[in-house]
Tab-separated table of C-alpha atoms in Angstrom:
chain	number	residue	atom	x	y	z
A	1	UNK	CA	-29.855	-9.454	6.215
A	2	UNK	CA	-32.109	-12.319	5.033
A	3	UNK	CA	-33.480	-12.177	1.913
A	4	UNK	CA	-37.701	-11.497	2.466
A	5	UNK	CA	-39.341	-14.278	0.651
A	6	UNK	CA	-42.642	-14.049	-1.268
A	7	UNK	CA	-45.839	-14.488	-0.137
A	8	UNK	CA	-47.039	-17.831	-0.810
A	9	UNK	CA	-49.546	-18.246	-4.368
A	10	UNK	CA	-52.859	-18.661	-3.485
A	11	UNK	CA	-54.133	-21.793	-3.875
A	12	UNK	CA	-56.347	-21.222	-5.946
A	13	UNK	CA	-53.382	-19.710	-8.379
A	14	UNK	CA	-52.408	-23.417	-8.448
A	15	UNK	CA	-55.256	-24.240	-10.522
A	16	UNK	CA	-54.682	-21.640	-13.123
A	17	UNK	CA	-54.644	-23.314	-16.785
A	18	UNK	CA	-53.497	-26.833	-14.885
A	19	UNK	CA	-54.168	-28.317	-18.468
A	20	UNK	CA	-50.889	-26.219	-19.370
A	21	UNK	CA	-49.165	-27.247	-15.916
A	22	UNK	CA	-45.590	-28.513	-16.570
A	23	UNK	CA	-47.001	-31.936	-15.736
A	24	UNK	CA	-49.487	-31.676	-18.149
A	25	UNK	CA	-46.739	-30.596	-21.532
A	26	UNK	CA	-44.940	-33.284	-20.411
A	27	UNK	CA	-47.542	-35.651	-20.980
A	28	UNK	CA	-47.922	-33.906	-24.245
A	29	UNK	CA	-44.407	-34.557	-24.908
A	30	UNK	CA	-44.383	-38.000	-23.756
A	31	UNK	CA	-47.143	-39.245	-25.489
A	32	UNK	CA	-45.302	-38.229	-28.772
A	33	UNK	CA	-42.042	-39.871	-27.685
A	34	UNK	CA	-43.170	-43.277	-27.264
A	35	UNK	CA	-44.826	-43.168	-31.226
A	36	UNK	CA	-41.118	-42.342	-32.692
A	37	UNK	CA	-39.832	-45.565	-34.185
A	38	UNK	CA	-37.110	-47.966	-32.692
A	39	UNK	CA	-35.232	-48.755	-35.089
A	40	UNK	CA	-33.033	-50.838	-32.853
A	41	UNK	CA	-33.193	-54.821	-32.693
A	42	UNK	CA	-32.790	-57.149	-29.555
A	43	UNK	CA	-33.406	-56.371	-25.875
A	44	UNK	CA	-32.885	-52.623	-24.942
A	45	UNK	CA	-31.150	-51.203	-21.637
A	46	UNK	CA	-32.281	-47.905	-22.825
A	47	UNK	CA	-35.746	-47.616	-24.397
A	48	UNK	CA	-36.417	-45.080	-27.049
A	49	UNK	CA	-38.816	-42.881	-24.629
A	50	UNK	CA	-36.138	-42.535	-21.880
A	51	UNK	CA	-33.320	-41.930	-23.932
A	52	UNK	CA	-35.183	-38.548	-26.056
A	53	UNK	CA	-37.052	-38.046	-22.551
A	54	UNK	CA	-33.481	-37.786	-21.046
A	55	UNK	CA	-32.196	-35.323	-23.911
A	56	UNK	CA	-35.035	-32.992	-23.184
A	57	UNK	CA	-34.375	-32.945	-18.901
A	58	UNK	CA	-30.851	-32.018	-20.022
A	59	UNK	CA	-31.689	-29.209	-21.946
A	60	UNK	CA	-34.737	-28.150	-19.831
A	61	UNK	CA	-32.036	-28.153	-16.793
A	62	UNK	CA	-29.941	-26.234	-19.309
A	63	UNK	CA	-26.930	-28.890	-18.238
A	64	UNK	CA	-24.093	-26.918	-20.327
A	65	UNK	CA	-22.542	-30.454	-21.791
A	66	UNK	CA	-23.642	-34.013	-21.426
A	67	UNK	CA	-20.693	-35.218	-20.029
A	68	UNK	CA	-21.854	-32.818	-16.864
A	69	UNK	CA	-24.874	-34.554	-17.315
A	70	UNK	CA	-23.676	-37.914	-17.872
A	71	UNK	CA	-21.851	-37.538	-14.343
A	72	UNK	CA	-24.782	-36.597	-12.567
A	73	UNK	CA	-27.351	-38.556	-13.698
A	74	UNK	CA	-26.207	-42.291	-11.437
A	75	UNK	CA	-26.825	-40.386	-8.354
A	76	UNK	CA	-29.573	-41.826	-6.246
A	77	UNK	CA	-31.168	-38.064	-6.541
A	78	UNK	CA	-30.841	-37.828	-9.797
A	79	UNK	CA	-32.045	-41.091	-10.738
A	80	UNK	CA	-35.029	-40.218	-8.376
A	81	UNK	CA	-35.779	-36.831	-10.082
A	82	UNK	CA	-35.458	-37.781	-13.585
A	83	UNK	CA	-37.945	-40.426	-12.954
A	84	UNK	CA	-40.534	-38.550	-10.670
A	85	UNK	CA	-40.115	-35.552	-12.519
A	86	UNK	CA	-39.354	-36.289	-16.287
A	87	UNK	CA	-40.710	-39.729	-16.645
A	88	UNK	CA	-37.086	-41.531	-17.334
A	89	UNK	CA	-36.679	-44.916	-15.825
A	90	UNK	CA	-33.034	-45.480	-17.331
A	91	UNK	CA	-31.192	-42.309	-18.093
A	92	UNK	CA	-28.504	-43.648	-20.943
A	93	UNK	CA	-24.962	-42.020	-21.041
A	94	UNK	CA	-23.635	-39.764	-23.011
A	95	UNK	CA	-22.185	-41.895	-25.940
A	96	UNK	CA	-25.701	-44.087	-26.082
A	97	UNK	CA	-27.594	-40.800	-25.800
A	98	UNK	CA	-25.803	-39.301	-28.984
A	99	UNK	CA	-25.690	-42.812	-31.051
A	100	UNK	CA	-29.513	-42.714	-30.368
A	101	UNK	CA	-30.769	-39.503	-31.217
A	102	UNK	CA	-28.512	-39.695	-34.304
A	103	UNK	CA	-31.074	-42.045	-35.786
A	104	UNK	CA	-33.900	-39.735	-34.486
A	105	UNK	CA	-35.190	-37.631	-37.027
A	106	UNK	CA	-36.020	-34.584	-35.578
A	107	UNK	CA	-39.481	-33.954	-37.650
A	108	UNK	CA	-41.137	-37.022	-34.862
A	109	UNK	CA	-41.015	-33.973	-32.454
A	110	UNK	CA	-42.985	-31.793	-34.683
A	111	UNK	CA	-46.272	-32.845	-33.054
A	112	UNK	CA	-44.859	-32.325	-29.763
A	113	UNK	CA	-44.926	-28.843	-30.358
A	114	UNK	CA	-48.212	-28.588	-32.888
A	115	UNK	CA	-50.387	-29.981	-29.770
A	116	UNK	CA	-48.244	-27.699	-26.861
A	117	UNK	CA	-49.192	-24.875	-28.879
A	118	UNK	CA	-53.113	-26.117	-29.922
A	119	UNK	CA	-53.901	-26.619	-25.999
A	120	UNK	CA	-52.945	-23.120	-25.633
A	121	UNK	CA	-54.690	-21.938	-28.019
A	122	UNK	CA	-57.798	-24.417	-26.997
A	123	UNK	CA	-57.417	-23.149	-23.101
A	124	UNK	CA	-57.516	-19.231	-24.376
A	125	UNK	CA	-53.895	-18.708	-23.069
A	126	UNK	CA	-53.380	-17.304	-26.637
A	127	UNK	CA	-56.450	-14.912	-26.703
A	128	UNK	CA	-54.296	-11.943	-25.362
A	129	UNK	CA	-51.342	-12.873	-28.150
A	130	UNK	CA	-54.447	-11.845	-30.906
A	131	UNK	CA	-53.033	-8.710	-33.034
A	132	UNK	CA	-54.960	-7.488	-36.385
A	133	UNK	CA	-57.324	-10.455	-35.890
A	134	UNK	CA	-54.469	-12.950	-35.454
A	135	UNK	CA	-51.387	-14.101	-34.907
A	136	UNK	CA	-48.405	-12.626	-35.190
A	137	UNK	CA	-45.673	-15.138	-36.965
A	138	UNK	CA	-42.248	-14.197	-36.848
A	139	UNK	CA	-39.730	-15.984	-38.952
A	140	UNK	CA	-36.186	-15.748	-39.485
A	141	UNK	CA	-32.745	-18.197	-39.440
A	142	UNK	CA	-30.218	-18.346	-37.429
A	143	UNK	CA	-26.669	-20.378	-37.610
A	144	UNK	CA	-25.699	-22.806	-34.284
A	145	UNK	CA	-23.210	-25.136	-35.838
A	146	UNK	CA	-19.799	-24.046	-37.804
A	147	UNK	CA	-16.803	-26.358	-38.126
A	148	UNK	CA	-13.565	-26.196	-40.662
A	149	UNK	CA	-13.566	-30.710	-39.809
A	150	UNK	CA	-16.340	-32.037	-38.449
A	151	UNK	CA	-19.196	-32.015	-41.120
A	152	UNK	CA	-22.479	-34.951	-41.696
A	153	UNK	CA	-24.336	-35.453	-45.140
A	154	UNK	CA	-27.039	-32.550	-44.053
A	155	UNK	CA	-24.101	-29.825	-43.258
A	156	UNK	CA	-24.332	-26.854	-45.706
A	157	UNK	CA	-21.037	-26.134	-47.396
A	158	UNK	CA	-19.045	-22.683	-47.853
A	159	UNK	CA	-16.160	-22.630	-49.862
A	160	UNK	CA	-13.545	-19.987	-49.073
A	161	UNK	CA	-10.792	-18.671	-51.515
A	162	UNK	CA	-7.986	-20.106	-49.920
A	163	UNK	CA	-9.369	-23.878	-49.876
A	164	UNK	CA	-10.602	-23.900	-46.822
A	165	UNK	CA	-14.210	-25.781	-46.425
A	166	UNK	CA	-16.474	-24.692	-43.487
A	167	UNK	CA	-19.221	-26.990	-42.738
A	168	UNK	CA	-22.725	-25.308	-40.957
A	169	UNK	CA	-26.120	-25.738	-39.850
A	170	UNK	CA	-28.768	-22.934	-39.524
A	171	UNK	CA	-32.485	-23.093	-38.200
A	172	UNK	CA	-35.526	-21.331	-39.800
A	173	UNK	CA	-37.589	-20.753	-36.934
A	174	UNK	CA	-40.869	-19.243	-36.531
A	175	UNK	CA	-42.268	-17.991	-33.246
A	176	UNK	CA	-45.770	-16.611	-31.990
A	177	UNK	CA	-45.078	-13.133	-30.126
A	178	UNK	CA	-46.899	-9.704	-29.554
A	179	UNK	CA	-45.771	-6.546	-29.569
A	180	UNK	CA	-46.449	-5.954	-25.782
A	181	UNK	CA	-45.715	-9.407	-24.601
A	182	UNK	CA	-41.960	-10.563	-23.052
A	183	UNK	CA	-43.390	-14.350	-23.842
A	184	UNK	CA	-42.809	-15.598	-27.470
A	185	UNK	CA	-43.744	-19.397	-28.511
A	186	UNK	CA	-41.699	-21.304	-30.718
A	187	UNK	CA	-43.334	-23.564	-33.109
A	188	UNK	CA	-40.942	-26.697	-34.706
A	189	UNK	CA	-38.348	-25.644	-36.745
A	190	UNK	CA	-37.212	-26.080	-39.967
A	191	UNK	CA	-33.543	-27.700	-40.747
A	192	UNK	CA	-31.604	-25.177	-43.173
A	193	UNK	CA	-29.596	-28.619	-44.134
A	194	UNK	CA	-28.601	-30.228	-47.528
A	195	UNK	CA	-31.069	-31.464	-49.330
A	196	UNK	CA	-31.532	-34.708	-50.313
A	197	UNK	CA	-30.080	-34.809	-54.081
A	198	UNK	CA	-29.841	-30.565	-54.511
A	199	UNK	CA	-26.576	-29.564	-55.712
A	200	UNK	CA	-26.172	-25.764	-53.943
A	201	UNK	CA	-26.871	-25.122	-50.668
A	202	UNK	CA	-30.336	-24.850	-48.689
A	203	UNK	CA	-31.059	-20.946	-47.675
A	204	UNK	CA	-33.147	-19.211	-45.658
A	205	UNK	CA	-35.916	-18.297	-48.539
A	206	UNK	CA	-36.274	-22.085	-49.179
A	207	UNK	CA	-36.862	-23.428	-45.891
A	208	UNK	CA	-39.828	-20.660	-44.885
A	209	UNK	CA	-41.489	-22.017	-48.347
A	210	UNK	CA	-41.317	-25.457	-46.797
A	211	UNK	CA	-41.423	-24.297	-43.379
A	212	UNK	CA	-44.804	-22.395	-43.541
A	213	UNK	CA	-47.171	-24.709	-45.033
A	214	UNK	CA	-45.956	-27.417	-42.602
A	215	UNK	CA	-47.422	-24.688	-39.512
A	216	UNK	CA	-50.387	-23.611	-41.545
A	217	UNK	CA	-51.008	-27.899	-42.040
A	218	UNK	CA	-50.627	-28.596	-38.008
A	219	UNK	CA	-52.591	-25.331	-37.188
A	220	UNK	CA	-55.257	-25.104	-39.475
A	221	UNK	CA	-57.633	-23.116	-37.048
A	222	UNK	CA	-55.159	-20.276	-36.448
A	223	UNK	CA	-55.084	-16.819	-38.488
A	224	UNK	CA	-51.314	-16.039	-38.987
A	225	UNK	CA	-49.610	-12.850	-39.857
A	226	UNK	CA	-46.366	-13.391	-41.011
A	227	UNK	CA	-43.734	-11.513	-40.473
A	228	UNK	CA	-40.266	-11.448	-41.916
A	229	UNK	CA	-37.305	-9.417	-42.697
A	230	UNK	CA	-36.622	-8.280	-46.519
A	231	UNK	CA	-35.698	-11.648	-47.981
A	232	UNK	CA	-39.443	-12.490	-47.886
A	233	UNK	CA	-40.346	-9.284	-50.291
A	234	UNK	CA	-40.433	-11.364	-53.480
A	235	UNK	CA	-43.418	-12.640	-55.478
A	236	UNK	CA	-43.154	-16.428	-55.182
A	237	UNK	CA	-42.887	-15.797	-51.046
A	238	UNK	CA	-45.974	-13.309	-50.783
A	239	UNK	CA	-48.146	-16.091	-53.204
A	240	UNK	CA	-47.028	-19.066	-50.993
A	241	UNK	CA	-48.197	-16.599	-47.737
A	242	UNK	CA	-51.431	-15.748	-49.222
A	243	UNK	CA	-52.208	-18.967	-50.628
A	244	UNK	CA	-51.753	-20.981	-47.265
A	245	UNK	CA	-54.473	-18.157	-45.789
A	246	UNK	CA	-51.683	-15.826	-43.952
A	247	UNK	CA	-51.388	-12.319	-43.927
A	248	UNK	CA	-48.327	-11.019	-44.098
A	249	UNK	CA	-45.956	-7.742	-42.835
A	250	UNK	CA	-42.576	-7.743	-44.238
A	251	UNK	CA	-39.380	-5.550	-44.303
A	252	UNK	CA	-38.907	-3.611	-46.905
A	253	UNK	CA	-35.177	-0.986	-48.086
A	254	UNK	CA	-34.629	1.148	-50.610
A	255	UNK	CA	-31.486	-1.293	-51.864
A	256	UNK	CA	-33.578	-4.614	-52.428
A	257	UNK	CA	-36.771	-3.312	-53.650
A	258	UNK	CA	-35.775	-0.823	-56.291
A	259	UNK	CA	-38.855	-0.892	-58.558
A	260	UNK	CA	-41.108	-0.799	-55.518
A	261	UNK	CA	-39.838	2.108	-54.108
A	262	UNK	CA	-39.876	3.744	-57.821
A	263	UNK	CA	-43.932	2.833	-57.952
A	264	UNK	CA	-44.366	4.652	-54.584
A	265	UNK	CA	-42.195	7.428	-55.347
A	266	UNK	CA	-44.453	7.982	-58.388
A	267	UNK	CA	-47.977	7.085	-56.774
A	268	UNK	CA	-46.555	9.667	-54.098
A	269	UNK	CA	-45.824	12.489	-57.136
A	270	UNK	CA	-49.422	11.815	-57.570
A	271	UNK	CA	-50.758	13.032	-54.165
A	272	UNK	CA	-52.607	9.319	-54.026
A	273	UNK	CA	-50.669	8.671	-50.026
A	274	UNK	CA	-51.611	9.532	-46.788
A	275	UNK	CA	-49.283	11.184	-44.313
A	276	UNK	CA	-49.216	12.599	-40.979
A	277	UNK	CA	-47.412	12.953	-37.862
A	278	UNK	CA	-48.392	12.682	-33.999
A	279	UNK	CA	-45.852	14.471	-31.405
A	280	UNK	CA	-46.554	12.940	-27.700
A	281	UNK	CA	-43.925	13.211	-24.675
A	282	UNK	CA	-41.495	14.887	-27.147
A	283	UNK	CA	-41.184	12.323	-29.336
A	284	UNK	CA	-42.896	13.007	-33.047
A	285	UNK	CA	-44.058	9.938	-35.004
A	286	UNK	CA	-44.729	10.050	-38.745
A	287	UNK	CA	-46.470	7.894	-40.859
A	288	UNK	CA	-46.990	7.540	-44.924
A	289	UNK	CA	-48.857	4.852	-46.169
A	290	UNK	CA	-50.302	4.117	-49.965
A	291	UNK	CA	-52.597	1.194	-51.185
A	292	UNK	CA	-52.205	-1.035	-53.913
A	293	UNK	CA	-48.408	-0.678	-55.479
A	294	UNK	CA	-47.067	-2.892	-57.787
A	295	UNK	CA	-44.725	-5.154	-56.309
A	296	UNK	CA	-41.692	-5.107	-59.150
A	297	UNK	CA	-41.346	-5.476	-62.645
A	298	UNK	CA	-42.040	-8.967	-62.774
A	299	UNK	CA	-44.812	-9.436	-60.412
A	300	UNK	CA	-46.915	-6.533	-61.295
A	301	UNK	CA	-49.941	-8.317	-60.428
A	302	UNK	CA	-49.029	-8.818	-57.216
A	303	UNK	CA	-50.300	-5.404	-55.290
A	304	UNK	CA	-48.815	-4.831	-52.016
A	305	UNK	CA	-49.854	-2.028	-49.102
A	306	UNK	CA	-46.552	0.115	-48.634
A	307	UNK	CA	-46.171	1.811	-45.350
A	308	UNK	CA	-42.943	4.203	-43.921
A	309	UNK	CA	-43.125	5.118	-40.594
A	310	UNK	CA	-40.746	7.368	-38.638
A	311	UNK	CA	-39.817	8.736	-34.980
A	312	UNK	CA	-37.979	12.327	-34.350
A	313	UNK	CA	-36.704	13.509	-30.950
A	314	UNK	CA	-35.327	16.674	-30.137
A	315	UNK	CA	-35.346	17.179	-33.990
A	316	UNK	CA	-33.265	13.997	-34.622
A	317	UNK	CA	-34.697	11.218	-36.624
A	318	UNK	CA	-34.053	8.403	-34.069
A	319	UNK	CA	-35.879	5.549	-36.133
A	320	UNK	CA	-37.198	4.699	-39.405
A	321	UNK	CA	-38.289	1.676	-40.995
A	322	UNK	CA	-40.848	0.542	-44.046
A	323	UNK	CA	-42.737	-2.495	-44.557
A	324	UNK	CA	-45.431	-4.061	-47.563
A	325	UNK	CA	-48.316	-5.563	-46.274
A	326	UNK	CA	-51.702	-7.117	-47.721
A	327	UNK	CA	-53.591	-5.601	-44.838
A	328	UNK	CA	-55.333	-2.022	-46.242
A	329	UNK	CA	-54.022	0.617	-44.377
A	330	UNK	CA	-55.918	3.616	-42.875
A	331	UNK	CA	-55.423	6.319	-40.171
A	332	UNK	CA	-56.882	4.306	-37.870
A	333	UNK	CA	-54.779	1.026	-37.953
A	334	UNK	CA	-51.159	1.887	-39.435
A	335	UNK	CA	-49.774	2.304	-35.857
A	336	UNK	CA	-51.070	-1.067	-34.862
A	337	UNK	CA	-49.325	-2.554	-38.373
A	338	UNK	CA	-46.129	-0.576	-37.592
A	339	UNK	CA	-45.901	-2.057	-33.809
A	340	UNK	CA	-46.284	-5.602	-35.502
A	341	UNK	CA	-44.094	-4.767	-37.768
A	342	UNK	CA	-41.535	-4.448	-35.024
A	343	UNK	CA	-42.295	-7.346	-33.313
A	344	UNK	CA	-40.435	-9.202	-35.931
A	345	UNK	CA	-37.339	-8.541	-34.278
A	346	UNK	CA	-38.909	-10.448	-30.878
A	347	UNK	CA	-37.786	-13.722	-32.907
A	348	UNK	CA	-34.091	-12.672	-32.890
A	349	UNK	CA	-34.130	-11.397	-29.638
A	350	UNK	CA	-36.406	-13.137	-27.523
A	351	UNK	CA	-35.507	-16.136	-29.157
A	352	UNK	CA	-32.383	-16.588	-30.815
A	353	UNK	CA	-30.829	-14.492	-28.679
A	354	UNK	CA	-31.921	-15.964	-25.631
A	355	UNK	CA	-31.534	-19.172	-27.002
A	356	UNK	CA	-27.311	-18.159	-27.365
A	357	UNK	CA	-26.906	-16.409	-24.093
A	358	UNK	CA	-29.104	-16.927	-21.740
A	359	UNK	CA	-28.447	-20.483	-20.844
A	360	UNK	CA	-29.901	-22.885	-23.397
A	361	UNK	CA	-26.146	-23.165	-25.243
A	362	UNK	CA	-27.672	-22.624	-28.672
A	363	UNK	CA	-24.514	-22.853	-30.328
A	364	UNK	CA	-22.653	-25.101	-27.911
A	365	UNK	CA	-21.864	-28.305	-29.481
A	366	UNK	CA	-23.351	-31.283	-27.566
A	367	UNK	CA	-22.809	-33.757	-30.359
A	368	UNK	CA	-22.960	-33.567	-33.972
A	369	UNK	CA	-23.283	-36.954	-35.495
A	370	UNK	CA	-23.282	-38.749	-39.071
A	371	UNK	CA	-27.164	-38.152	-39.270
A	372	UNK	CA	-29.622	-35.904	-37.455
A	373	UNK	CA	-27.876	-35.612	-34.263
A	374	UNK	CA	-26.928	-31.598	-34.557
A	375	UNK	CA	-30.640	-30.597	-35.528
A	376	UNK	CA	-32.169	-33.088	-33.297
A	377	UNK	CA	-30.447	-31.770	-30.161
A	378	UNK	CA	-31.410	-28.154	-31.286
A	379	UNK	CA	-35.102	-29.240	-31.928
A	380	UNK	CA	-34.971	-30.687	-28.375
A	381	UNK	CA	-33.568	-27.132	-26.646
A	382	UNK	CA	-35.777	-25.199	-28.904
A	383	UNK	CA	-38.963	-27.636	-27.562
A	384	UNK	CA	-37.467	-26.759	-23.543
A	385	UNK	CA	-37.639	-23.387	-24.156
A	386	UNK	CA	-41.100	-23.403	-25.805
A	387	UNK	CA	-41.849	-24.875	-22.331
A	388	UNK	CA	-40.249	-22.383	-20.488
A	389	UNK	CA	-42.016	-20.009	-22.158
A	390	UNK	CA	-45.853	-21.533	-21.716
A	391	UNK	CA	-44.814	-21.550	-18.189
A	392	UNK	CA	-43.716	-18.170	-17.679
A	393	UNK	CA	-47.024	-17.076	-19.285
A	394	UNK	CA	-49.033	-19.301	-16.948
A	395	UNK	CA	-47.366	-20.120	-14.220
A	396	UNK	CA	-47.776	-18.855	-11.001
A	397	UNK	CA	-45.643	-21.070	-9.584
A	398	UNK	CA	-42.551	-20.768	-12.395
A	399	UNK	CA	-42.958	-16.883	-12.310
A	400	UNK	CA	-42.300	-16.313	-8.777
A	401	UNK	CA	-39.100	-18.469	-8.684
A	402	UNK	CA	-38.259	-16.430	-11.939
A	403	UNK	CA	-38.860	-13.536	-9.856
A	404	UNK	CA	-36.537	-14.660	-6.865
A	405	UNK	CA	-33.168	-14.383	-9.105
A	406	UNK	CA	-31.890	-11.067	-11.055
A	407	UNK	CA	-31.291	-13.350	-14.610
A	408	UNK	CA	-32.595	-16.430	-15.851
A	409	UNK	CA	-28.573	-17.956	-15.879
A	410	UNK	CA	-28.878	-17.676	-11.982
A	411	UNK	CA	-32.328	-19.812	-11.861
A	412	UNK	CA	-31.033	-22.274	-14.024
A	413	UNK	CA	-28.419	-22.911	-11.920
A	414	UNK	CA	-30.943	-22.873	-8.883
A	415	UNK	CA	-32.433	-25.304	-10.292
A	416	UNK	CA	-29.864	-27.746	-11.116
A	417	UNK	CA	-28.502	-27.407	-7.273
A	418	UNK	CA	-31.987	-28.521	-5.957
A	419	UNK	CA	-32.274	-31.333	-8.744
A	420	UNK	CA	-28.719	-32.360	-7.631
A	421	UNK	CA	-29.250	-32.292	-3.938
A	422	UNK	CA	-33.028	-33.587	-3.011
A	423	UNK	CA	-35.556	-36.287	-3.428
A	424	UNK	CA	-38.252	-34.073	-5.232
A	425	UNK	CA	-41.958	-35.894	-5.969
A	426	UNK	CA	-43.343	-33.064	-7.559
A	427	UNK	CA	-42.928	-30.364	-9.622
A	428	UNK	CA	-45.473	-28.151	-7.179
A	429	UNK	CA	-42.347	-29.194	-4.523
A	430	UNK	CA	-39.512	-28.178	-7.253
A	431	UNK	CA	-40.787	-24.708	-7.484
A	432	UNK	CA	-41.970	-23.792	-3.917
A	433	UNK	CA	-38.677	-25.313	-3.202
A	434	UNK	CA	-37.006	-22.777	-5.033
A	435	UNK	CA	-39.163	-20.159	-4.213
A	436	UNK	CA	-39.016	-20.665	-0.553
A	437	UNK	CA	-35.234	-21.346	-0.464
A	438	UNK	CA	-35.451	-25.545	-0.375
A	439	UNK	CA	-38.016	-25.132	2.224
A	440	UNK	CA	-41.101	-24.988	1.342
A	441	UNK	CA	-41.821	-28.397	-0.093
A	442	UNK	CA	-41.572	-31.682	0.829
A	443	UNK	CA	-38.182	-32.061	0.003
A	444	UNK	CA	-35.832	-34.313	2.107
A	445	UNK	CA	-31.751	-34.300	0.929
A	446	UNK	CA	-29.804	-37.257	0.679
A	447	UNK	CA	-26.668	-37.516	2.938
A	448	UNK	CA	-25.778	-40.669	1.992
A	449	UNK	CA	-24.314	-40.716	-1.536
């Protein structure tokens, strides 16, 4: 039986936030390409614009290496698409692509993402993402590159007992989500790489200090709440938040935070916390909150909001977690800071996780070069997926081929078949290509290469 196809958007639902249109972030993105330096002399086959422009089709396309790429990209479709659709004139091959982007240091794409996110936010396609009067930040790391041989001056170094060296890279990466919302918005990254001149390893503690200021510097009109796991509970972290303007709700356990938990235990003795418990559809929901704890011995003028929340089913505790926050916590809005609480967990998930296995090849090793190649490539998937994302939330057109395929995996590869085998214009002809099984644009395959 045929497969019943989708009613076709209204056209009016073309129109919807066409300043956030696909067309329109790649403008974004191109107009930031052409201002990263050439630091290459003499006439150029492959200009600096087409060459990054080329890296990000590839990853948007989710190609899984660039030798796949490389051998697809001479075909008179190809050549076609990646010009009417990405902007490249001269798509470079693989070896020129990785030399290239080598030299490319990944913080010229910052702005890329800075002014994807700030026309959001400017076109109100961020106004539903507001939580506790603003935005919830999740941070955390994550590793994509480990090798025993192949290493660069920025690779991170672990020493093992028998000899052995193993070389790494990790992200600290910071998204934008909700507790309601499937769509999360990476901002730029931040390289967890050797430092220029340091003699121990970067970690993730160091790069949020450097990371956050640069987001709070690029977004100056945004309200953040920051969340992050327990490695973020210490005094020089929560000053650094608060000083930069942010809120912030972090993890808190019983192991890390001794002398915290002692100060609550004791408030607690006091009868100076609130507690109580809801029970709804079976499942009970406790809450114990207290204002204005010490943070530890050696930051005891730091106060910190200290809240434990719990869930019981069929008298079985099926969750439990804890968190310090700055925001004062009543009856009235601890449920709201528990649910953004665990929203952190969206930037694992929804990102990192998605980022591994469904399709982007996080950790796949497209090239890792003598310079910035490895975190460059990374910055450049983590930029296609910001795309993705901006288009899922407003894209008519992008949802409803998301919705013709049971995983994201099978519309990637959807897509690559229809880049492969037609002259496409458009990007409004890409999708209702897709979403009307390669008929519904103007879309004409070529039979003779």
């Amino acid at each position: 039986m045929p497969r019943k196809l989708p009613a076709p958007p209204a056209r009016e639902d073309l129109t919807f936030h066409r300043s956030l249109s696909i067309e329109s972030l790649l403008k974004i993105i191109k107009n930031e390409v052409v201002k990263i330096p050439e630091y290459r002399v003499g006439p150029l086959e492959y200009p600096m614009p087409d060459v990054v422009m080329s890296g990000f089709a590839m990853f948007a396309l989710k190609y899984p290496s660039l030798l796949q790429f490389d051998k697809n990209k001479d075909k008179r479709r190809i050549k076609y698409n990646l010009r009417t659709l990405y902007g490249v004139n001269h798509a470079p091959c693989d070896s020129t692509l990785r030399e290239v982007c080598d030299e490319v240091n990944p913080e010229y794409l910052r702005p890329v993402f800075t002014n994807i996110i700030q026309q959001a936010h400017t076109e109100g396609a961020l106004d539903v993402y507001s939580h506790l009067d603003g935005y919830l930040l999740s941070m955390d790391g994550t590793g994509y590159f480990s090798s025993g041989s192949v290493s660069c001056p920025h690779c991170c170094e672990k020493h093992h007992r028998n000899g052995k060296i193993e070389y790494y890279h990790q992200l600290m990466g910071a998204a934008i989500v909700h507790p309601d919302k499937a769509q999360v918005f990476p901002l730029f990254p931040e390289a967890i790489t050797q430092q220029d001149g340091a003699t121990k390893n970067d970690c993730e503690s160091n790069a949020a200090k450097r990371l956050l200021p640069a987001i709070n510097q690029a977004l100056p009109g945004m309200r953040f709440i920051v969340l992050q796991d327990a490695i973020g509970a210490d005094g020089p972290n929560i000053k650094m938040i608060k000083n930069h303007g942010n809120s912030y709700i972090i993890t808190v356990t019983a192991d890390d935070q001794v002398s915290l938990y002692n100060n609550v235990l004791q408030r607690f003795s006091q009868n100076e916390g609130n507690e109580f418990e809801i029970t709804d559809d079976g499942v009970t929901r406790g809450y114990r909150f207290i204002n204005g704890v010490a943070l530890n011995k050696t930051h005891p003028d730091i106060l910190v909001n200290f809240l434990d929340y719990w869930e019981y089913k069929d008298e079985k505790q099926i969750y439990s977690h804890q968190w310090i926050t700055d925001i004062e916590l009543t009856r009235e809005n601890v449920n709201a800071v528990m649910r953004a609480g665990r929203a952190r967990w969206k930037v694992e998930n929804e990102t990192f996780n998605t980022l591994k296995n469904l399709g982007y090849n996080l950790e796949h090793n497209y090239g890792h070069g003598k310079q910035y190649l490895s975190t460059t490539f990374a910055t450049l998937m983590m930029l296609a997926f910001l795309v993705d994302q901006v288009q899922e939330h407003v894209c008519v057109l992008f949802r409803a081929a998301r919705n013709m395929f049971y995983s994201r995996k099978a519309l990637w590869e959807e897509m690559r078949g229809l880049f492969r085998g037609f002259f496409i214009k458009c990007w409004e002809d890409f999708w209702l290509g897709i979403i009307f099984e390669w008929g519904g644009g103007e879309l004409r395959p070529d039979d003779t290469s």
